[in-house]
mmCIF file of C-alpha atoms and ligand atoms in Angstrom:
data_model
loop_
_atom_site.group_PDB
_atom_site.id
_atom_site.type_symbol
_atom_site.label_atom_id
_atom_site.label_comp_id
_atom_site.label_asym_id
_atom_site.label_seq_id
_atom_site.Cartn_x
_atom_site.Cartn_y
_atom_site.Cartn_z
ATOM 1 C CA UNK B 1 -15.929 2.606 9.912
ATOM 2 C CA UNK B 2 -15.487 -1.407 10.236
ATOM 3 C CA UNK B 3 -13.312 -2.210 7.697
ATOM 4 C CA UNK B 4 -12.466 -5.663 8.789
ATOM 5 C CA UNK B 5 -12.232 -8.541 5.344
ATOM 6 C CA UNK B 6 -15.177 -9.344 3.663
ATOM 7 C CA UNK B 7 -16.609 -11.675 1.304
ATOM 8 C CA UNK B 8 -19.982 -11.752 -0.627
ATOM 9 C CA UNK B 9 -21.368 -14.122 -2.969
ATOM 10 C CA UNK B 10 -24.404 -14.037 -5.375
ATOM 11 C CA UNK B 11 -25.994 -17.235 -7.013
ATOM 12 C CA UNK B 12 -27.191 -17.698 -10.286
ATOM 13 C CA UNK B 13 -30.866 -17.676 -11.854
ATOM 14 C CA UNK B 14 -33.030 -19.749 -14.014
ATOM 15 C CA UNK B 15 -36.020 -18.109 -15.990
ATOM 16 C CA UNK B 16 -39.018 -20.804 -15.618
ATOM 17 C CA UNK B 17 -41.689 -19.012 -17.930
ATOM 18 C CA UNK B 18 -41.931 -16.301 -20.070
ATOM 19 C CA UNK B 19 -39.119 -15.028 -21.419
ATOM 20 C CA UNK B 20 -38.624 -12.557 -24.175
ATOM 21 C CA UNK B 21 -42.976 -11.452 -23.890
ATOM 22 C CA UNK B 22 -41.924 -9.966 -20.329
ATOM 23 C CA UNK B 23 -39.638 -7.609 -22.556
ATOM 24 C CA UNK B 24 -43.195 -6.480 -23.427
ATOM 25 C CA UNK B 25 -44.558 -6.464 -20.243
ATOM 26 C CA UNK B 26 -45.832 -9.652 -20.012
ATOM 27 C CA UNK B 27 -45.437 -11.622 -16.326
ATOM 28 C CA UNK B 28 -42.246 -13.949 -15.895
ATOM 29 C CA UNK B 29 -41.190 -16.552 -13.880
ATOM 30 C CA UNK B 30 -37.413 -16.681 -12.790
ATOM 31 C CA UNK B 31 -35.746 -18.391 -9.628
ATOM 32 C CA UNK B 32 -32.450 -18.461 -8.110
ATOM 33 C CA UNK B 33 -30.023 -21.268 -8.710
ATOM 34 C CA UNK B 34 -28.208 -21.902 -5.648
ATOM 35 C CA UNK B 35 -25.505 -24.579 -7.257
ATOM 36 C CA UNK B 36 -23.781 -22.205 -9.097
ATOM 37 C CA UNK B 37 -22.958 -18.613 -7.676
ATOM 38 C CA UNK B 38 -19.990 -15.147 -7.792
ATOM 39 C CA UNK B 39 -17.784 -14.773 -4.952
ATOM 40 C CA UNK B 40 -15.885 -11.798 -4.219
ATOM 41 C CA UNK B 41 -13.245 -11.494 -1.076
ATOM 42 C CA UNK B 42 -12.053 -7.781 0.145
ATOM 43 C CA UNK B 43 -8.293 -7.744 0.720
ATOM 44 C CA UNK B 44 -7.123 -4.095 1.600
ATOM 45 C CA UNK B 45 -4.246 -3.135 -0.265
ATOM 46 C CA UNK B 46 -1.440 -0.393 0.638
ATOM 47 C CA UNK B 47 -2.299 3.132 1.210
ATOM 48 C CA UNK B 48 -2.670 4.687 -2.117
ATOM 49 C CA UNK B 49 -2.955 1.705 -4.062
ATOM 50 C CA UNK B 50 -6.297 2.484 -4.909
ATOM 51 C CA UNK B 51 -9.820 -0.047 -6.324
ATOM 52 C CA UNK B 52 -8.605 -3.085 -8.132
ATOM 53 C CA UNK B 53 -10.879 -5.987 -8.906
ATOM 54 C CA UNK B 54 -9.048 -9.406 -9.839
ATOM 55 C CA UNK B 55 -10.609 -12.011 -11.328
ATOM 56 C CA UNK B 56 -8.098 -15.032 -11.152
ATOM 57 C CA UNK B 57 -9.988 -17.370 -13.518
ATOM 58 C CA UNK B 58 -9.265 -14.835 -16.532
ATOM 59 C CA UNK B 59 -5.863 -13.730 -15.428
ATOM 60 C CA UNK B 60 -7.462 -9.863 -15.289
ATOM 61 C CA UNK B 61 -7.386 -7.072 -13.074
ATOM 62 C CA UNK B 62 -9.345 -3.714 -13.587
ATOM 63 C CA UNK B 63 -8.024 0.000 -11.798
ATOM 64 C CA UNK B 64 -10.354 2.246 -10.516
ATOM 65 C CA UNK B 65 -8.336 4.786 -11.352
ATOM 66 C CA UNK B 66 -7.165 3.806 -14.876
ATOM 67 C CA UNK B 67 -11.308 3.907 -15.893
ATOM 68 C CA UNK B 68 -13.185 7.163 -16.468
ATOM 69 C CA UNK B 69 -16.856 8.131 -15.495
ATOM 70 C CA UNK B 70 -18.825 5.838 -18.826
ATOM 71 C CA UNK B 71 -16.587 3.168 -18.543
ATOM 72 C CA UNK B 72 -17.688 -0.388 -20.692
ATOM 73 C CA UNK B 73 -16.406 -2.359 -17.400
ATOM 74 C CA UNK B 74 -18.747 -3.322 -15.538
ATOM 75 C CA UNK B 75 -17.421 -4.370 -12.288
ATOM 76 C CA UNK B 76 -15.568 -0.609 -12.146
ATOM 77 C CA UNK B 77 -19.003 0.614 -12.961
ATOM 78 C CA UNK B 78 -20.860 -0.925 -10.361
ATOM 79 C CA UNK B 79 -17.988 -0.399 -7.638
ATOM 80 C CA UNK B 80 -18.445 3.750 -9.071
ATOM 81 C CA UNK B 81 -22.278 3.379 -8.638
ATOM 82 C CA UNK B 82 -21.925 1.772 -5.019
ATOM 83 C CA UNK B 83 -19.217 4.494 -3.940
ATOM 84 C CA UNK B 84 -21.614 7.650 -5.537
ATOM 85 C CA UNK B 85 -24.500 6.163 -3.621
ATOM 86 C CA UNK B 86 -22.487 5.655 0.127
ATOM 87 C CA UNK B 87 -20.626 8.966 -0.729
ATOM 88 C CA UNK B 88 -17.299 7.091 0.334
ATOM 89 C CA UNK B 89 -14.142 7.636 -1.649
ATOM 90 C CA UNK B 90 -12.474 5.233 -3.222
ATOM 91 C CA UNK B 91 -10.790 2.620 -0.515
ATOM 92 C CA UNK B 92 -7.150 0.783 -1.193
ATOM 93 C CA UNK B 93 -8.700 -2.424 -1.689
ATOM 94 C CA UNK B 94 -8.558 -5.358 -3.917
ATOM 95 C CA UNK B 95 -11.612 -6.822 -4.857
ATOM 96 C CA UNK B 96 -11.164 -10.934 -5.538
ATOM 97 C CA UNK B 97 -14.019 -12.102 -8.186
ATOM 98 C CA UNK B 98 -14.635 -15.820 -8.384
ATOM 99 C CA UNK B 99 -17.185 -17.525 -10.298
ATOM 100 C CA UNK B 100 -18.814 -20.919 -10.904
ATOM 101 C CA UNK B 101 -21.446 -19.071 -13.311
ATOM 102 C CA UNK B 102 -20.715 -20.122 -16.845
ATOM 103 C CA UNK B 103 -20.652 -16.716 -18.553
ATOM 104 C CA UNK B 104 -23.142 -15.931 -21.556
ATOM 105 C CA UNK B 105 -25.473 -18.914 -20.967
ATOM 106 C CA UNK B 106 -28.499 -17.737 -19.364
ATOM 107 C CA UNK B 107 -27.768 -17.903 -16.151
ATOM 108 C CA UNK B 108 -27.522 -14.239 -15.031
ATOM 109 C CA UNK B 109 -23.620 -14.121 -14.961
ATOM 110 C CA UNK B 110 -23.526 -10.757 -15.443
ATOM 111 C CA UNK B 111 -26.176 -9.679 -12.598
ATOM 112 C CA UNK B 112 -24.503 -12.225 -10.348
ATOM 113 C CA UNK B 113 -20.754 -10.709 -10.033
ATOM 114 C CA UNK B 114 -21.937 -7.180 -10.164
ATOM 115 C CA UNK B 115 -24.173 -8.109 -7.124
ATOM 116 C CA UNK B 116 -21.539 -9.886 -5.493
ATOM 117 C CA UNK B 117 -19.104 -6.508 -5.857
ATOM 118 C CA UNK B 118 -21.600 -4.086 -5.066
ATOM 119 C CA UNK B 119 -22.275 -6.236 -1.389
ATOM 120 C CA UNK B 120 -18.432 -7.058 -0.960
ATOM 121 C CA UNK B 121 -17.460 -3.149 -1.430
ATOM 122 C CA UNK B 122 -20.571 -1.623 0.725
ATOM 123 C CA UNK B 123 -20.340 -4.242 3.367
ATOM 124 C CA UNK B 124 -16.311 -3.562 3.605
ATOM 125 C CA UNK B 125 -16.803 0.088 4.040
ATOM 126 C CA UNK B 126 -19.421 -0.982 7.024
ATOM 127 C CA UNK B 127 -22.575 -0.031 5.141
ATOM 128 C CA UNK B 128 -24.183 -2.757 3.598
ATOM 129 C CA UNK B 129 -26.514 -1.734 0.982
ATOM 130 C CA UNK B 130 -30.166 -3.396 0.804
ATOM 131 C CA UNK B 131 -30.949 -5.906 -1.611
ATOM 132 C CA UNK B 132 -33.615 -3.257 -2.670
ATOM 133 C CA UNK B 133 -30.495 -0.965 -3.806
ATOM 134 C CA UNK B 134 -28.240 -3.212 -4.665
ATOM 135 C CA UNK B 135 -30.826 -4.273 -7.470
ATOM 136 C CA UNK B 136 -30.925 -0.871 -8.548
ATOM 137 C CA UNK B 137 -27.565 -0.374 -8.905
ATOM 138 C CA UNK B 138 -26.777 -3.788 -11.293
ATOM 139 C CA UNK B 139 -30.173 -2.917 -12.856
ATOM 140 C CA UNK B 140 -28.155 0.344 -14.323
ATOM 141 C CA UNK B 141 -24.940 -1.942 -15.172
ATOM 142 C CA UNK B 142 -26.936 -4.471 -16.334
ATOM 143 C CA UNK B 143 -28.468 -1.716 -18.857
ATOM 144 C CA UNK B 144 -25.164 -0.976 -19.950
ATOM 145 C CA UNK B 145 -24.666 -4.738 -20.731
ATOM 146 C CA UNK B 146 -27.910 -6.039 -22.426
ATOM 147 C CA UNK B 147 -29.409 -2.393 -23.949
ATOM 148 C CA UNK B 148 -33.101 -2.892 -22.698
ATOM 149 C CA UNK B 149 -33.276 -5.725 -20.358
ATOM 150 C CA UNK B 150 -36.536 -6.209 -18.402
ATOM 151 C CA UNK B 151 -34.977 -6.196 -15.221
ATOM 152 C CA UNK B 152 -35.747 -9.737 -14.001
ATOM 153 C CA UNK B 153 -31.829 -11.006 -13.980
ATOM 154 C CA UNK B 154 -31.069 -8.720 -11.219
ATOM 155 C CA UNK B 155 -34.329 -9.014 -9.172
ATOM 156 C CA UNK B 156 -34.366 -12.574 -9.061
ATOM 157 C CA UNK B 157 -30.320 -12.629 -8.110
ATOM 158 C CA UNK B 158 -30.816 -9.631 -5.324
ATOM 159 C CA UNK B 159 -33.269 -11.000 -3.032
ATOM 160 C CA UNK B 160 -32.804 -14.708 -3.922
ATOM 161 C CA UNK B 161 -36.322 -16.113 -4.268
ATOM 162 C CA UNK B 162 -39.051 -17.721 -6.318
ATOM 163 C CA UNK B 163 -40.174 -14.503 -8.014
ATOM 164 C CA UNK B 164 -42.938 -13.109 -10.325
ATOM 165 C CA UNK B 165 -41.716 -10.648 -12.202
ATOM 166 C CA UNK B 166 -43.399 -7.378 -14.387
ATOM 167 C CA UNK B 167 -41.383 -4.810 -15.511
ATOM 168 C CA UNK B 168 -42.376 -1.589 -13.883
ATOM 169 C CA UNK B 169 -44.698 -3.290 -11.474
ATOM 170 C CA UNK B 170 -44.021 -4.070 -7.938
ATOM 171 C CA UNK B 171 -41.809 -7.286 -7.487
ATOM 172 C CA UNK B 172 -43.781 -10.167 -5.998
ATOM 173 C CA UNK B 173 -42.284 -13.231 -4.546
ATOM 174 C CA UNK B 174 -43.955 -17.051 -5.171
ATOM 175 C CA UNK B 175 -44.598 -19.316 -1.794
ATOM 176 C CA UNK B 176 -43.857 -22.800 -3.421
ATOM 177 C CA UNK B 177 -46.283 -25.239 -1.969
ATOM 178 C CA UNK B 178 -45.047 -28.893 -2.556
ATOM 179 C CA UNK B 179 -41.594 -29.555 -4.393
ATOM 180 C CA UNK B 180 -40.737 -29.674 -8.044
ATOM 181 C CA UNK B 181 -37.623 -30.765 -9.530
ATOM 182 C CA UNK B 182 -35.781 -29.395 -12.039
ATOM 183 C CA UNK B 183 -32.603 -30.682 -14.384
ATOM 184 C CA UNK B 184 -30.759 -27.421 -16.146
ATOM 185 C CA UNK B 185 -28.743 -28.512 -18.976
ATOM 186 C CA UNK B 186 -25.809 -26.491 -20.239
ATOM 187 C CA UNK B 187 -25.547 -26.342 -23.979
ATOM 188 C CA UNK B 188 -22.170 -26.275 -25.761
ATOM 189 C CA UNK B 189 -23.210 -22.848 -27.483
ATOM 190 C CA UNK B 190 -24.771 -19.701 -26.810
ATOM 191 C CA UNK B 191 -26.268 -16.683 -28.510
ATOM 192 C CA UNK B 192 -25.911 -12.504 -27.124
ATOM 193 C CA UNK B 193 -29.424 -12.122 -25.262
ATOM 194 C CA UNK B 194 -28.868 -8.664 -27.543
ATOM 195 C CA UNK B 195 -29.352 -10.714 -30.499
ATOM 196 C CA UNK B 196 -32.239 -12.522 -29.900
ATOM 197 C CA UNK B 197 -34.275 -9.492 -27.705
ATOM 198 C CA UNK B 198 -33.582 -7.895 -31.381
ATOM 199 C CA UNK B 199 -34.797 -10.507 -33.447
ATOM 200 C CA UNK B 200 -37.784 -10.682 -31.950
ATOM 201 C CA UNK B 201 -38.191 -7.187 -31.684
ATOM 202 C CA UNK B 202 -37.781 -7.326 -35.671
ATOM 203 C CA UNK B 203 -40.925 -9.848 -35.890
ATOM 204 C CA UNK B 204 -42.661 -7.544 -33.911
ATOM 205 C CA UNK B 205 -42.716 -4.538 -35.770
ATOM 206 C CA UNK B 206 -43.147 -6.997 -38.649
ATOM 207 C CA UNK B 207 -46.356 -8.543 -37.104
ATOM 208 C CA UNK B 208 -47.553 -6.809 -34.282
ATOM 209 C CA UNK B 209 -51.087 -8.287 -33.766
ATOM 210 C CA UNK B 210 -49.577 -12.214 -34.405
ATOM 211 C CA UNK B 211 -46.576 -11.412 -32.123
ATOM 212 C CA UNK B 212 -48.668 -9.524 -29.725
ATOM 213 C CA UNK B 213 -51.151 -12.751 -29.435
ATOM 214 C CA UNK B 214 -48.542 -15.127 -28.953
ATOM 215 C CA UNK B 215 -46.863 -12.583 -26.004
ATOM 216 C CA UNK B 216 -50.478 -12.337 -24.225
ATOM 217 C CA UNK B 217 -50.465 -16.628 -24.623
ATOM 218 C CA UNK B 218 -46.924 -16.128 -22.881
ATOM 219 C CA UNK B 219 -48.591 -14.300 -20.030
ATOM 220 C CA UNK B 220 -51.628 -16.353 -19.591
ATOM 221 C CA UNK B 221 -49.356 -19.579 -19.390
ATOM 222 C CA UNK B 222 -47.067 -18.114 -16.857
ATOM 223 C CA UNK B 223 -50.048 -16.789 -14.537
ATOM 224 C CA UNK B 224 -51.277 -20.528 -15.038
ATOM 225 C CA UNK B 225 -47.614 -21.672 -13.956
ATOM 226 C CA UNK B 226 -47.669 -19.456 -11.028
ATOM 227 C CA UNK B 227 -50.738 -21.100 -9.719
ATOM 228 C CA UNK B 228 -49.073 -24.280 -9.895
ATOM 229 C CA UNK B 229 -46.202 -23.326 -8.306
ATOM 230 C CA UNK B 230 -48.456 -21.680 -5.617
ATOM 231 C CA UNK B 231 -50.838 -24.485 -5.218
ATOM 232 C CA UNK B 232 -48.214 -27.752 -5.611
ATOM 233 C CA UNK B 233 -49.567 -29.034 -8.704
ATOM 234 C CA UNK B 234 -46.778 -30.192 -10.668
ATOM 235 C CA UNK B 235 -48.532 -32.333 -13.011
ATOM 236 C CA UNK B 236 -49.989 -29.000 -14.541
ATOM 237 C CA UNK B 237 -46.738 -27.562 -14.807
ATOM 238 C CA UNK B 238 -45.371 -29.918 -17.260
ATOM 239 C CA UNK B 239 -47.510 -29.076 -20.125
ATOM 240 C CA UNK B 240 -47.769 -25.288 -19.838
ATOM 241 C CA UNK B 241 -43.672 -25.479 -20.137
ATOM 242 C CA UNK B 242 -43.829 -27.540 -23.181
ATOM 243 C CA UNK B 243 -46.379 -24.918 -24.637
ATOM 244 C CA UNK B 244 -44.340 -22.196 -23.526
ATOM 245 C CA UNK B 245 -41.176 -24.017 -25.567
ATOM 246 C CA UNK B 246 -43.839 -23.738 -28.679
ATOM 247 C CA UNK B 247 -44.366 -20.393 -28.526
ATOM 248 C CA UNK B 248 -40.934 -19.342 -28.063
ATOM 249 C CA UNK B 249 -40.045 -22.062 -31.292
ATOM 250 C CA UNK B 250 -42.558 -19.341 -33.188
ATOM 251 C CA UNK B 251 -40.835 -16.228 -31.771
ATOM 252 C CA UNK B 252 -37.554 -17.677 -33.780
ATOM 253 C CA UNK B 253 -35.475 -18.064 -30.150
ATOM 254 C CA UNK B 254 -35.308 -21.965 -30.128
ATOM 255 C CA UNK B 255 -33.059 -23.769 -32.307
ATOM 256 C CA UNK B 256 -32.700 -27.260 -33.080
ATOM 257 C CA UNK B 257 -30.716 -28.560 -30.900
ATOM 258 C CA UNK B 258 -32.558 -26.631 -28.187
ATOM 259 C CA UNK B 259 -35.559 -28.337 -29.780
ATOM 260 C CA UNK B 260 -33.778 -31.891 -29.732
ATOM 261 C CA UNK B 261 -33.004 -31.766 -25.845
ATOM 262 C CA UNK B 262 -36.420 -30.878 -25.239
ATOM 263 C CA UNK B 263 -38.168 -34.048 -26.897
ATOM 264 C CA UNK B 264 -35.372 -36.177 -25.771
ATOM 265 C CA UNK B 265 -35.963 -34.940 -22.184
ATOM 266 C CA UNK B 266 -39.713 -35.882 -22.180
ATOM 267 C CA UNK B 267 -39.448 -39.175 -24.129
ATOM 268 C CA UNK B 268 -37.030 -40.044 -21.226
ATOM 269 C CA UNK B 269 -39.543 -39.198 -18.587
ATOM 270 C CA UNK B 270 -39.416 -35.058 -18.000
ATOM 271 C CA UNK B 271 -43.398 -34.034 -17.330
ATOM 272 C CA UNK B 272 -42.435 -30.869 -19.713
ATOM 273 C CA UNK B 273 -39.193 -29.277 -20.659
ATOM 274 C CA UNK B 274 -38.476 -25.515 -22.509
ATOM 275 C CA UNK B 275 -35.874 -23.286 -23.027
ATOM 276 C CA UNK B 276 -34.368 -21.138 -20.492
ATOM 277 C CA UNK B 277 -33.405 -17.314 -21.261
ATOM 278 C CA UNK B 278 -32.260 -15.472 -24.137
ATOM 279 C CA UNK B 279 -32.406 -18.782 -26.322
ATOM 280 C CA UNK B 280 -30.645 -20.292 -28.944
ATOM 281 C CA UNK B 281 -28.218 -22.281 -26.883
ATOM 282 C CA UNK B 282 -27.566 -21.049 -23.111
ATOM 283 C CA UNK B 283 -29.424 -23.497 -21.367
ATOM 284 C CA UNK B 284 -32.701 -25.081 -21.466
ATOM 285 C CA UNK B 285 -34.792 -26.550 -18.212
ATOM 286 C CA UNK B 286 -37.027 -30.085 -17.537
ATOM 287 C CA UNK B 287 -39.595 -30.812 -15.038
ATOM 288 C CA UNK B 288 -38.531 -34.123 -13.628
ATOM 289 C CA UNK B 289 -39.694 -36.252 -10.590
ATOM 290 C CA UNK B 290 -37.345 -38.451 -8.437
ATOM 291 C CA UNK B 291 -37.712 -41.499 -10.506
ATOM 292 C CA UNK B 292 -37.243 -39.345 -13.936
ATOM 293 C CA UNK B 293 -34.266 -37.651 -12.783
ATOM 294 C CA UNK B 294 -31.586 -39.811 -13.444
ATOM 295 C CA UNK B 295 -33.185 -40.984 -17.242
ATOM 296 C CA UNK B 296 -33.809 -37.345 -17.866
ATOM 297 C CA UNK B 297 -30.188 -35.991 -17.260
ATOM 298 C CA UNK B 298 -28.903 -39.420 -18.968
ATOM 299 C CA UNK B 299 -31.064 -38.318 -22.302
ATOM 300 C CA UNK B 300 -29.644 -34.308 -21.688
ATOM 301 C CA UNK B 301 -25.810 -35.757 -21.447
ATOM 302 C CA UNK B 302 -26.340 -38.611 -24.380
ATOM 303 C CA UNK B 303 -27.794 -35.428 -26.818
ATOM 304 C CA UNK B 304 -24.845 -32.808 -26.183
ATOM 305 C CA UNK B 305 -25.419 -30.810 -22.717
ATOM 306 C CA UNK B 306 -22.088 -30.035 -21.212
ATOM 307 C CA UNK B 307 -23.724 -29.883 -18.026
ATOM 308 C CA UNK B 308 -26.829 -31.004 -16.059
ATOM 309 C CA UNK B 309 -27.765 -29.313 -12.424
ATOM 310 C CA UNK B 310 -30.224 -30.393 -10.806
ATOM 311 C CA UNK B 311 -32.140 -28.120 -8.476
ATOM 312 C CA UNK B 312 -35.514 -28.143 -6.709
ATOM 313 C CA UNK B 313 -38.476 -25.853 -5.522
ATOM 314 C CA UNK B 314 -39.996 -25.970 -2.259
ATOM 315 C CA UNK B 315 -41.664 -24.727 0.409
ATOM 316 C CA UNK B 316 -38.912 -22.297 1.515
ATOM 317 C CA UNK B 317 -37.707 -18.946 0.698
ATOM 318 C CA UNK B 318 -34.653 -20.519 -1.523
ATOM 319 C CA UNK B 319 -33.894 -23.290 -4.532
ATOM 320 C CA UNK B 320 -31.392 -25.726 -2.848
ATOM 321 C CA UNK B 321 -29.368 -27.965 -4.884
HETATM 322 O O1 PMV Z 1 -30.478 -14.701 -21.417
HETATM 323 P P1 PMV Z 1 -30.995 -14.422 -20.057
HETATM 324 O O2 PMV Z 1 -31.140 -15.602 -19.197
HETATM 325 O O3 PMV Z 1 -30.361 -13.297 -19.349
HETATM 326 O O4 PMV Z 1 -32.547 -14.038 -20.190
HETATM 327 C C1 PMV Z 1 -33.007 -13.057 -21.044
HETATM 328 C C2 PMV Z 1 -34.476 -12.920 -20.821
HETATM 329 C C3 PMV Z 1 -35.151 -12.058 -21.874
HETATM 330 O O5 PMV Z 1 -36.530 -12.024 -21.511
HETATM 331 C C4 PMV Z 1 -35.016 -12.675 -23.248
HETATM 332 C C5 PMV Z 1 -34.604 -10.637 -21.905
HETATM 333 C C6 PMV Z 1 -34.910 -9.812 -20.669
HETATM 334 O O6 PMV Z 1 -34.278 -8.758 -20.530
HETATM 335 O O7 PMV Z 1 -35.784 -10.179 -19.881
#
């Protein structure tokens, strides 16, 4: 067995369309995000020291040992689902986590460090895992964390690319013709994805055929965006994200300073602008070009964002920054 020292890193993700209807099996839109990612370095550790996993920027370390079969972590969970599945026992290692993925904002945190564990651990007891199983392990922690989630955190992350996503349909991955550009902005707050998934489960069961209307809209508008994406038309792509931000305003996710960023992001140029994720803070997204870009994330800073990345599209398997 090579067990030479390892390191693995996972990036971050950015939904583009269709958020909360792909919950009810509606398509979705999500790419990776490249600027922002999880690292996690392998450093064995004395015989019979056992799994640790540190994470520096918290000041916390987890033991293998110390957690039982159920356990709420979930880095010890993931490490147990990766050692179950490679039928290895449990190595005297310490497992480094680093992260530049702001936690609880939308930008698959969560997915991200599990993913960068479950590739660390399996690639330092020589057998990498596939992306393919790597995603199903995090999609089981990621369960654990979120209740019902559709899945698409954890795709997107474990094979890195432009993807179209259905819940219990075959993943399928978007060739970007031309390039868009995108600003993310960062906002100072955040809601659980738990509590909004539940919300608008509650308006739901409260108006099915209304909610059920403006999920199918969701879908159609996302298809639409795909084409874009597909075909290089960014001037189409601007308005379906603005009328995706509407329909999401009606599912109760937006709030307003979600809404404020949006229209301050167009007046200053964007050719559309939503929010990203969960909703309710987190992040939201704009469509900019290269003469919009530095007006847009201006307008984004000057109306609260903590944080603008930029990141663009193109004609290759991966977002660069
Ligand atoms: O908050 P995020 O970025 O993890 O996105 C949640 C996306 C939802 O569609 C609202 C939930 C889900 O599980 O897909």
């Amino acid at each position: 067995m090579n067990k030479s020292i390892t390191t693995a890193r996972a990036c971050g993700k950015i939904i583009l369309f269709g958020e909360h209807a792909v919950v009810y099996n509606q398509p979705a839109i999500a790419v990776p995000l490249q600027a922002i990612a999880a690292m996690v370095e392998v450093l064995p550790t004395k015989a019979g020291s056992g799994l640790r996993i540190s994470v520096p920027q918290t000041q916390r370390e987890f033991r293998f040992l110390e957690a039982h079969e159920g356990s709420e972590n979930g880095l010890i969970v993931t490490a147990r689902l990766v050692l179950k599945k490679l039928q290895a026992p449990e190595p005297d290692i310490s497992l480094v986590l680093h992260s530049t993925i702001p936690q609880k904002s939308g930008f698959g945190s969560g997915a991200a460090v599990s993913i960068a564990i479950a590739r660390a651990l399996s690639s330092y007891l020589g057998q990498p895992l596939d992306d393919a199983i790597v995603n199903d392990i995090v999609y089981e922690v990621e369960k654990m964390h979120h209740g019902t989630p559709s899945g698409i955190d954890n795709t997107v992350i474990a094979f890195e690319k432009p993807l179209y996503f259905v819940k219990t349909r075959p993943n399928e991955f978007i060739h970007i013709n031309g390039k868009f550009h995108f600003l993310v902005a960062t906002l100072p707050h955040s809601t659980p994805t738990k509590v909004t998934v539940s919300d608008v489960r509650y308006l739901y069961e409260k108006h099915p055929r209304r909610v059920q209307r403006i999920f199918r809209r969701v879908g159609e508008l996302t298809n639409e965006a795909r084409l874009a994406l597909e075909t290089g038309n960014i001037s189409s792509l601007g308005p379906l994200m603005n009328e995706n931000h509407k329909l999401l305003k009606r599912l109760t996710v937006s709030d307003s300073m979600t809404d404020k960023m949006c229209r301050a992001a167009v007046r200053a140029g964007a050719l559309g602008a939503k929010l990203s994720g969960g909703g309710r803070g987190g992040n939201m997204i704009a469509l900019v070009t290269d003469e919009t870009r530095g007006p847009v994330a201006d307008a984004l800073m000057k109306h609260g964002a903590v944080r603008v990345i930029h990141t663009s599209l193109e004609a290759t398997k991966k977002t660069t920054q």
